[in-house]
mmCIF file of C-alpha atoms and ligand atoms in Angstrom:
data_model
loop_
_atom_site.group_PDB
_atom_site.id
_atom_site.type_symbol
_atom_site.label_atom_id
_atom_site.label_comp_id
_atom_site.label_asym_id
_atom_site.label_seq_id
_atom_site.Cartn_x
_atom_site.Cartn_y
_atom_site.Cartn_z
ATOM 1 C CA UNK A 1221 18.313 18.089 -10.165
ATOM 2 C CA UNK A 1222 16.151 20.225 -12.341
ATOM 3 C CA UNK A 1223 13.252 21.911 -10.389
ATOM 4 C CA UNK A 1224 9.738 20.388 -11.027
ATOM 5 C CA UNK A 1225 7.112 23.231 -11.177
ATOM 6 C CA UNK A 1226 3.711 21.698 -11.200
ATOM 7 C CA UNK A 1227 0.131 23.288 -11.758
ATOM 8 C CA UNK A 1228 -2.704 20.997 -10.026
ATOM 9 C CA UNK A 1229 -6.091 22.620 -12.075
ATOM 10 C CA UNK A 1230 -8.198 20.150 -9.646
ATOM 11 C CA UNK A 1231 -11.713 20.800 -11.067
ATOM 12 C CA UNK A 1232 -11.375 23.929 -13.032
ATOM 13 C CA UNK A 1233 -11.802 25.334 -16.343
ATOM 14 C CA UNK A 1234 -13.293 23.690 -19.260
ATOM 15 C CA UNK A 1235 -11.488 22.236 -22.817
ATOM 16 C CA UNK A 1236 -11.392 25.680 -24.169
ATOM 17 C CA UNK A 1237 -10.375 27.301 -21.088
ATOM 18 C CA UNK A 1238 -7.477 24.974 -20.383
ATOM 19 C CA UNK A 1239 -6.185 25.715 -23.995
ATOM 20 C CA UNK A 1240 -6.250 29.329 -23.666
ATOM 21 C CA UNK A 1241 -4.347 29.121 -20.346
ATOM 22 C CA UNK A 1242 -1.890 26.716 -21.375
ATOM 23 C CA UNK A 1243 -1.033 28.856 -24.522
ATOM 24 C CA UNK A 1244 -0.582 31.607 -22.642
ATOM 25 C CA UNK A 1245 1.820 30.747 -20.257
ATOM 26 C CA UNK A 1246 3.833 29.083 -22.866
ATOM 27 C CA UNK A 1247 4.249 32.761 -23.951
ATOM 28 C CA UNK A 1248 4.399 34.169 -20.946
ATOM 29 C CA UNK A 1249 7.215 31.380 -19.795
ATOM 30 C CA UNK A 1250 9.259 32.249 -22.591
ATOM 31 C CA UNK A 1251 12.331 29.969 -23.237
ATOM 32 C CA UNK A 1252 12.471 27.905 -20.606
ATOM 33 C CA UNK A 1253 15.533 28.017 -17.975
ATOM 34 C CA UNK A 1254 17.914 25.309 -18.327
ATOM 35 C CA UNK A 1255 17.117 24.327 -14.392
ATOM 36 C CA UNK A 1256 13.417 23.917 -14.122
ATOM 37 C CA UNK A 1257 10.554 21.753 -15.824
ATOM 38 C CA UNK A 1258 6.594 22.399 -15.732
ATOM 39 C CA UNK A 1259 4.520 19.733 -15.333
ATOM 40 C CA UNK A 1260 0.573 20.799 -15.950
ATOM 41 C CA UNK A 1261 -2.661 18.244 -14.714
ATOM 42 C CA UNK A 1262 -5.549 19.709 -15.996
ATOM 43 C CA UNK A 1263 -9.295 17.924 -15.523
ATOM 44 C CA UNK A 1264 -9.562 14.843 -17.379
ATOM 45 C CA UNK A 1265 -12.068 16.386 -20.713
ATOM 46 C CA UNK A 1266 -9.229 18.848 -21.135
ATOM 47 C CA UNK A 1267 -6.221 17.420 -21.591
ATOM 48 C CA UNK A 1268 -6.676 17.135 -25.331
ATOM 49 C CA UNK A 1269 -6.749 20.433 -25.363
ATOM 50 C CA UNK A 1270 -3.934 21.302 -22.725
ATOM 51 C CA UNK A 1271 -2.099 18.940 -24.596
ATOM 52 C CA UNK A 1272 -2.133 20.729 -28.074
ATOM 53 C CA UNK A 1273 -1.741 24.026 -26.608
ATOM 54 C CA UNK A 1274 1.451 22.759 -24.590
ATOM 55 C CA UNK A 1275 2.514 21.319 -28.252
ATOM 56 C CA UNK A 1276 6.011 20.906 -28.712
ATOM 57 C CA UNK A 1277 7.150 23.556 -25.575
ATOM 58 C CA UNK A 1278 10.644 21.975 -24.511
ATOM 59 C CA UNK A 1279 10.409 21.515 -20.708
ATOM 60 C CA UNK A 1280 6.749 21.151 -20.812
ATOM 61 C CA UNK A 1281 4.356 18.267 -19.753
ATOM 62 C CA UNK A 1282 1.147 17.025 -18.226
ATOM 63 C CA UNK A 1283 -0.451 14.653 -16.577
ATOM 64 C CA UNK A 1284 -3.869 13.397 -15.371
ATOM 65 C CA UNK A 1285 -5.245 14.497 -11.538
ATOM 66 C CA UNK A 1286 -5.644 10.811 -10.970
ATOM 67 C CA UNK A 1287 -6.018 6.841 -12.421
ATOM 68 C CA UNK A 1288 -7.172 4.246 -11.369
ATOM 69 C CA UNK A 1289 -5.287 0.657 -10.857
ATOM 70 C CA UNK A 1290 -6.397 -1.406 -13.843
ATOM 71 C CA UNK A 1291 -5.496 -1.827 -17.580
ATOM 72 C CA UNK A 1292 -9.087 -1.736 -18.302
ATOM 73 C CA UNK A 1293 -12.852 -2.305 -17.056
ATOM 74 C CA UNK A 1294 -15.483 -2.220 -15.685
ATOM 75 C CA UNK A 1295 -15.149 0.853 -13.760
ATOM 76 C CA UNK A 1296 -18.023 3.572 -14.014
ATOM 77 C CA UNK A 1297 -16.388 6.631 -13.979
ATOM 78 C CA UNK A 1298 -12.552 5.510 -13.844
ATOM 79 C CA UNK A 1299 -9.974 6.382 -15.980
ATOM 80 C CA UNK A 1300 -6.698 4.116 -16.970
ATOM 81 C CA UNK A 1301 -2.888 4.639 -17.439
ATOM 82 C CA UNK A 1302 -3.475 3.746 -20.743
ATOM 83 C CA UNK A 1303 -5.963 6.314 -21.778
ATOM 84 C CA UNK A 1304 -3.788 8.981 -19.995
ATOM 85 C CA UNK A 1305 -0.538 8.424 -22.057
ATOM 86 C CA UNK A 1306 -2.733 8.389 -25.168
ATOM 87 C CA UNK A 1307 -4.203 11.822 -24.152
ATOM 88 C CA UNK A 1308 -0.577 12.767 -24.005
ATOM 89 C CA UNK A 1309 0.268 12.547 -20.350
ATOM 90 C CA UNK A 1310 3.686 11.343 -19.093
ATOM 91 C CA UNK A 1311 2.638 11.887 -15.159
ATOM 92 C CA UNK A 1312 -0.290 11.343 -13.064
ATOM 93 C CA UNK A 1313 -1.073 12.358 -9.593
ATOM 94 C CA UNK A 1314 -1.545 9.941 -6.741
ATOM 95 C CA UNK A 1315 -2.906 10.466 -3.243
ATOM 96 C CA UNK A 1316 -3.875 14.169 -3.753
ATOM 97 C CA UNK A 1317 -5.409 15.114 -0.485
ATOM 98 C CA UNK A 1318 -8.727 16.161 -1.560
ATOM 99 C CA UNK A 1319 -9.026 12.523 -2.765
ATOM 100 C CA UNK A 1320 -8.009 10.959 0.583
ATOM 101 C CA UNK A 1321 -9.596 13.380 2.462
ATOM 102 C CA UNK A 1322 -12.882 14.500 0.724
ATOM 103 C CA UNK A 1323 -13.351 11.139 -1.615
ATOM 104 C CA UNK A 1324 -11.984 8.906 1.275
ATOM 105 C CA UNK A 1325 -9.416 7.401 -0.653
ATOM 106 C CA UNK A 1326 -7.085 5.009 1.344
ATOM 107 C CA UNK A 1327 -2.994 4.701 1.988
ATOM 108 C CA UNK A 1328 -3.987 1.003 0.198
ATOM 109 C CA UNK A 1329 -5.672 2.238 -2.924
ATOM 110 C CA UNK A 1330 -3.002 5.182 -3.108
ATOM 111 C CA UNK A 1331 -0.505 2.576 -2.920
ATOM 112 C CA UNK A 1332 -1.967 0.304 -5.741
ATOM 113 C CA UNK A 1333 -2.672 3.260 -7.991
ATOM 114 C CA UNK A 1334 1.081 4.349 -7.395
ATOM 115 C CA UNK A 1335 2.316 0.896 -8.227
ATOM 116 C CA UNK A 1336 0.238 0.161 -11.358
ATOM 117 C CA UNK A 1337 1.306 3.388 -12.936
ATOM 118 C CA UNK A 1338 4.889 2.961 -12.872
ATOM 119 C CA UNK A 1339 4.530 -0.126 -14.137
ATOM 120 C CA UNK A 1340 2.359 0.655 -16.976
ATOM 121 C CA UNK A 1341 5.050 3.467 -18.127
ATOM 122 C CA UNK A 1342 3.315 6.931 -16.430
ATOM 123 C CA UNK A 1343 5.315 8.584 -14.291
ATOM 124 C CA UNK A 1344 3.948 9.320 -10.753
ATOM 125 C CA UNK A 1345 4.067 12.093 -8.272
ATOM 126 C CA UNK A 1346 2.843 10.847 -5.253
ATOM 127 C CA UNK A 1347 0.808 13.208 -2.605
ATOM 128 C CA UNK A 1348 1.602 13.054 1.214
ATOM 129 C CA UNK A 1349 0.450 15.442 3.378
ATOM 130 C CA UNK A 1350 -0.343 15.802 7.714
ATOM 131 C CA UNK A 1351 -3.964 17.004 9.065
ATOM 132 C CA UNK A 1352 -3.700 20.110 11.410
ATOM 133 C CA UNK A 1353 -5.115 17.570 14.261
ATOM 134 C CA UNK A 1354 -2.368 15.247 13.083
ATOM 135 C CA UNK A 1355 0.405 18.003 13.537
ATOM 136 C CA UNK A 1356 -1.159 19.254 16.728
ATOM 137 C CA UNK A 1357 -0.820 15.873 18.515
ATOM 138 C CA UNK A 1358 3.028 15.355 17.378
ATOM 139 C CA UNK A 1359 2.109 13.186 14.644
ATOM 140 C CA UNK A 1360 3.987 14.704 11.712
ATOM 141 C CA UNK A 1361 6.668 11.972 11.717
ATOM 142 C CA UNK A 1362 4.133 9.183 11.788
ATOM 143 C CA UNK A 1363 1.993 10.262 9.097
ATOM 144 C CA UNK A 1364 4.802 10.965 6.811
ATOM 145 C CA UNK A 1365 6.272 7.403 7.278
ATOM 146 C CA UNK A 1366 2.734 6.037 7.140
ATOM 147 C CA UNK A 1367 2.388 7.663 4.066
ATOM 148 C CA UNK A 1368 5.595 6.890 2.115
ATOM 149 C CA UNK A 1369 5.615 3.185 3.707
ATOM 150 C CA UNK A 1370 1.835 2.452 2.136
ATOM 151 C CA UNK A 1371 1.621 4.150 -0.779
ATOM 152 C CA UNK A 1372 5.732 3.139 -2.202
ATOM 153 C CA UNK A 1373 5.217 -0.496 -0.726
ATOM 154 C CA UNK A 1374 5.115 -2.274 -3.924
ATOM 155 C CA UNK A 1375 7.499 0.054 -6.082
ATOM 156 C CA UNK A 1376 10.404 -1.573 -7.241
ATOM 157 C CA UNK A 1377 14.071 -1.466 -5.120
ATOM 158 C CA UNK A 1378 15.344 -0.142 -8.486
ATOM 159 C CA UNK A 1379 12.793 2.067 -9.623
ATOM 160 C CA UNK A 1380 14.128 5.148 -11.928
ATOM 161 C CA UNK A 1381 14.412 8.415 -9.448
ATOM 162 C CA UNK A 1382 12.954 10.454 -12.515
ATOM 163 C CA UNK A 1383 9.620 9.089 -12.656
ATOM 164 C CA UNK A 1384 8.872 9.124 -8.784
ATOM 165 C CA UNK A 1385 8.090 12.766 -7.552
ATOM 166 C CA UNK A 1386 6.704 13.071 -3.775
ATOM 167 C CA UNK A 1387 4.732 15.910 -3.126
ATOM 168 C CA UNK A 1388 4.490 17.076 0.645
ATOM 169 C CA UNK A 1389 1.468 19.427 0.869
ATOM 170 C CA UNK A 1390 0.494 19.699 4.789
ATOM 171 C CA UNK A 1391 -3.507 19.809 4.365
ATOM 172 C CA UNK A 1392 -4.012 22.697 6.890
ATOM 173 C CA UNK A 1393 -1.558 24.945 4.193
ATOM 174 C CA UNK A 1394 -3.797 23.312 1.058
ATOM 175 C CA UNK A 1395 -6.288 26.669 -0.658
ATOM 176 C CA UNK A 1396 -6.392 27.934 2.848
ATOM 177 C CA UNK A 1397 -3.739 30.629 2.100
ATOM 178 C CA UNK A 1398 -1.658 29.279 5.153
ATOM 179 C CA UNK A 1399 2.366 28.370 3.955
ATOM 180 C CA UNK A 1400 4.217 26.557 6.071
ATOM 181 C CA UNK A 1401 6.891 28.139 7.369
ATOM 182 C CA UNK A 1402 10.504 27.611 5.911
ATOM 183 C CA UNK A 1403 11.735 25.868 9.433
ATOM 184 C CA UNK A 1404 8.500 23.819 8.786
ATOM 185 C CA UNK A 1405 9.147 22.867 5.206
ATOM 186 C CA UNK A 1406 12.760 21.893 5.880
ATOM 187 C CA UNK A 1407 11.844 19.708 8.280
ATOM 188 C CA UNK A 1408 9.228 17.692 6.579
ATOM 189 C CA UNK A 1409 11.427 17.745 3.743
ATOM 190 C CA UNK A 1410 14.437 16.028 5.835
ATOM 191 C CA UNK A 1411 12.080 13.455 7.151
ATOM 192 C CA UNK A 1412 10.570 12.262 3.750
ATOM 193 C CA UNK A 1413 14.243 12.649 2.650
ATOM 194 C CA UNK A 1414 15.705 10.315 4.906
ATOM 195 C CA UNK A 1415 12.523 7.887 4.931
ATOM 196 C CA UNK A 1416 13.251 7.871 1.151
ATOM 197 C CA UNK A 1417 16.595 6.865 1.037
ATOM 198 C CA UNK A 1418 15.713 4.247 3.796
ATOM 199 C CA UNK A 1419 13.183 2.444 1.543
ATOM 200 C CA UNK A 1420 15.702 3.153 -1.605
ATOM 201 C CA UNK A 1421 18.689 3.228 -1.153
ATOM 202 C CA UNK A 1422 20.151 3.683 -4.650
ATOM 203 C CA UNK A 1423 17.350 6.170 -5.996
ATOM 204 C CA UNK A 1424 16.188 7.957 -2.818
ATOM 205 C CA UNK A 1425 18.608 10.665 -3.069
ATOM 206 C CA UNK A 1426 17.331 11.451 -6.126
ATOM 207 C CA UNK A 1427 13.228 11.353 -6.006
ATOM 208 C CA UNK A 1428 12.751 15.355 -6.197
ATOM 209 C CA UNK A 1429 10.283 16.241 -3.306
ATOM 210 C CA UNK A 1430 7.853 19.160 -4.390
ATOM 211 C CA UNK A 1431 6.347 21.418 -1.605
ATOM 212 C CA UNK A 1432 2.799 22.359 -1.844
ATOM 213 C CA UNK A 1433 0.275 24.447 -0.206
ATOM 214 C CA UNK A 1434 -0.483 27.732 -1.009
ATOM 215 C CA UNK A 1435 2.342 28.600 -3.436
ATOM 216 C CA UNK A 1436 2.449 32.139 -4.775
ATOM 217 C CA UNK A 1437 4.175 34.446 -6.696
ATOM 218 C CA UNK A 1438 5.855 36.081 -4.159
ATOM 219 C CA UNK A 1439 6.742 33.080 -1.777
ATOM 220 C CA UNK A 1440 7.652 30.397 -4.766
ATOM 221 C CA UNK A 1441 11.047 31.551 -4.657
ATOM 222 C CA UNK A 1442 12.354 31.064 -1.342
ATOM 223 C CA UNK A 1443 10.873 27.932 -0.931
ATOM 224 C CA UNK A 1444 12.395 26.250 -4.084
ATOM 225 C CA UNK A 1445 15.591 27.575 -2.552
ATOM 226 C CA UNK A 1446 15.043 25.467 0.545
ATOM 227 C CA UNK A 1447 17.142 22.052 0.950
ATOM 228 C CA UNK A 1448 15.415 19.201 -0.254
ATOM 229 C CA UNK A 1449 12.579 21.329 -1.767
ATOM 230 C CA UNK A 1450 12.969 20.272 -5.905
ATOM 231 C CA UNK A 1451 9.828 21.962 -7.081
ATOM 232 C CA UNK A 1452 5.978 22.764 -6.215
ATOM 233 C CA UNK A 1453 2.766 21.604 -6.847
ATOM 234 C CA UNK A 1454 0.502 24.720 -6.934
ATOM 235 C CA UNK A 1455 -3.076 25.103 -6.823
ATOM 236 C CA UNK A 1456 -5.186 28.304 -6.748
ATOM 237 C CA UNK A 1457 -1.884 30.405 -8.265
ATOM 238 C CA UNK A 1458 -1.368 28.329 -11.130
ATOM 239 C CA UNK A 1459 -5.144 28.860 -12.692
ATOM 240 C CA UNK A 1460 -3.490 32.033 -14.157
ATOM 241 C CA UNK A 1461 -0.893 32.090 -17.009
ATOM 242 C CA UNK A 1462 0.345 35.323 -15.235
ATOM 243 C CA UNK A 1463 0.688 34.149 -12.094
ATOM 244 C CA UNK A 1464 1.847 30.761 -12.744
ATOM 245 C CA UNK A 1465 4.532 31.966 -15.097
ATOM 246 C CA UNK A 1466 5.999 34.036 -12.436
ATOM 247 C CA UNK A 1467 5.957 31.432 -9.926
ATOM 248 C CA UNK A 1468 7.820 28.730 -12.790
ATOM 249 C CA UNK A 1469 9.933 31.608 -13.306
ATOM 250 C CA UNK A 1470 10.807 32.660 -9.261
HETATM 251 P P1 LIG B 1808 -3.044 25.428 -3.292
HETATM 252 O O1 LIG B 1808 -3.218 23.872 -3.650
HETATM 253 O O2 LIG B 1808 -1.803 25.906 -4.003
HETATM 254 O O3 LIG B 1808 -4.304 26.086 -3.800
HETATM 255 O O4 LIG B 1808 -2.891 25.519 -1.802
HETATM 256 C C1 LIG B 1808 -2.120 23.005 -3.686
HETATM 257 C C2 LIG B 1808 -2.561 21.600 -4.036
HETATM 258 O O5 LIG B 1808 -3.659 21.185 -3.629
HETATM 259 O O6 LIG B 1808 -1.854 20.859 -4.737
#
């Protein structure tokens, strides 16, 4: 499986910003190694220009930050599968945890936004993650199950491995410069792992499962070499071409 090396942008940089970044680290990648893909989500107003500055980079995509569940409507502020892929996203992001957490988003609406979006031809990677209080109380288990069970429930038995990522990003290790340690990554990794191939049993062995939380330069490489680990979804260190270049290249 090819390692999936995702930049999260959450709610930085403007149209002109994004293209300058994304042009750089298209120089700064270089050819691309056979083995690993980059997968950019930039804010919604700059994907246009994310999108030509990516141009025709082989092993290069994007995708939106979010969606919401409908073809269409009347939805103040929304935006639709449809509008992504005709921005030029392949991917979207679902369940971040800065939209459960800080926009109250639940497993349920995770779960429909998940659903709709495969079905409307966007790939998904889909954002699970435990609280420190969770953790602390022996809850890890739980809230990964909880998480997978709720927000896969109405994805198809037969659903192509390739366009399902999860992302596990424990929210105590999310901007706070706190990694989880490798023992702790491996075992999250193994549970979602074995959860996944539980629910699927033809594709689960093949959903790559990112880590996230506090990626940098200098840690990005031992964690992709971790079992189960098929890529990262980086915040804060992938706002820099530099920086984000190294880690795609670790
Ligand atoms: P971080 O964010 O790399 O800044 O910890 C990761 C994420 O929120 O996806």
């Amino acid at each position: 499986m090819k390692k999936l090396m995702a930049a999260n942008w959450k709610m930085y940089k403007t149209a002109d910003e994004a293209r300058q970044t994304a042009d750089a680290l298209v120089k700064a990648v270089g050819t691309l190694p056979g083995d690993r893909e980059v997968l950019i989500f930039p804010p919604f107003t700059a994907l246009h220009a994310a999108h030509d500055a990516l141009g025709q980079a082989a092993g290069f995509h994007m995708g939106g930050q979010d969606v919401y569940p409908a073809e269409e409507g009347a939805f103040t502020g929304e935006i639709a599968p449809g509008m992504l892929k005709a921005a030029g996203c392949g991917w979207v992001l679902t369940g971040h945890s800065e939209r459960r957490h800080v926009l109250g988003e639940t497993d349920a609406l995770v779960g429909s936004k998940t659903a709709f979006s495969l079905a409307a031809g966007l790939s998904v990677c889909l954002c699970i993650g435990e609280k420190l209080d969770e953790r602390e109380a022996g809850a890890l288990t739980t809230v990964i199950h909880r998480q997978l069970e709720t927000g896969l429930a109405d994805v198809p038995a037969d659903v192509d491995p390739g366009r399902l990522a999860i992302a596990y990003e424990p929210v105590w290790a999310i901007g706070t410069g706190k990694v989880a340690g490798p023992a702790e990554i491996l075992e999250a990794h193994a549970i979602v792992r074995a959860k996944l191939c539980a629910m699927f049993p033809s594709a689960g062995t093949d959903m790559p499962i990112l880590y996230g939380g506090s990626v940098k330069p200098d840690n990005a490489a031992e964690i992709v070499g971790l079992d189960n680990v098929d890529g990262v979804l980086v915040g804060g260190a992938s706002l820099q071409a530099d920086s984000f270049s190294r880690i795609v290249l670790a």
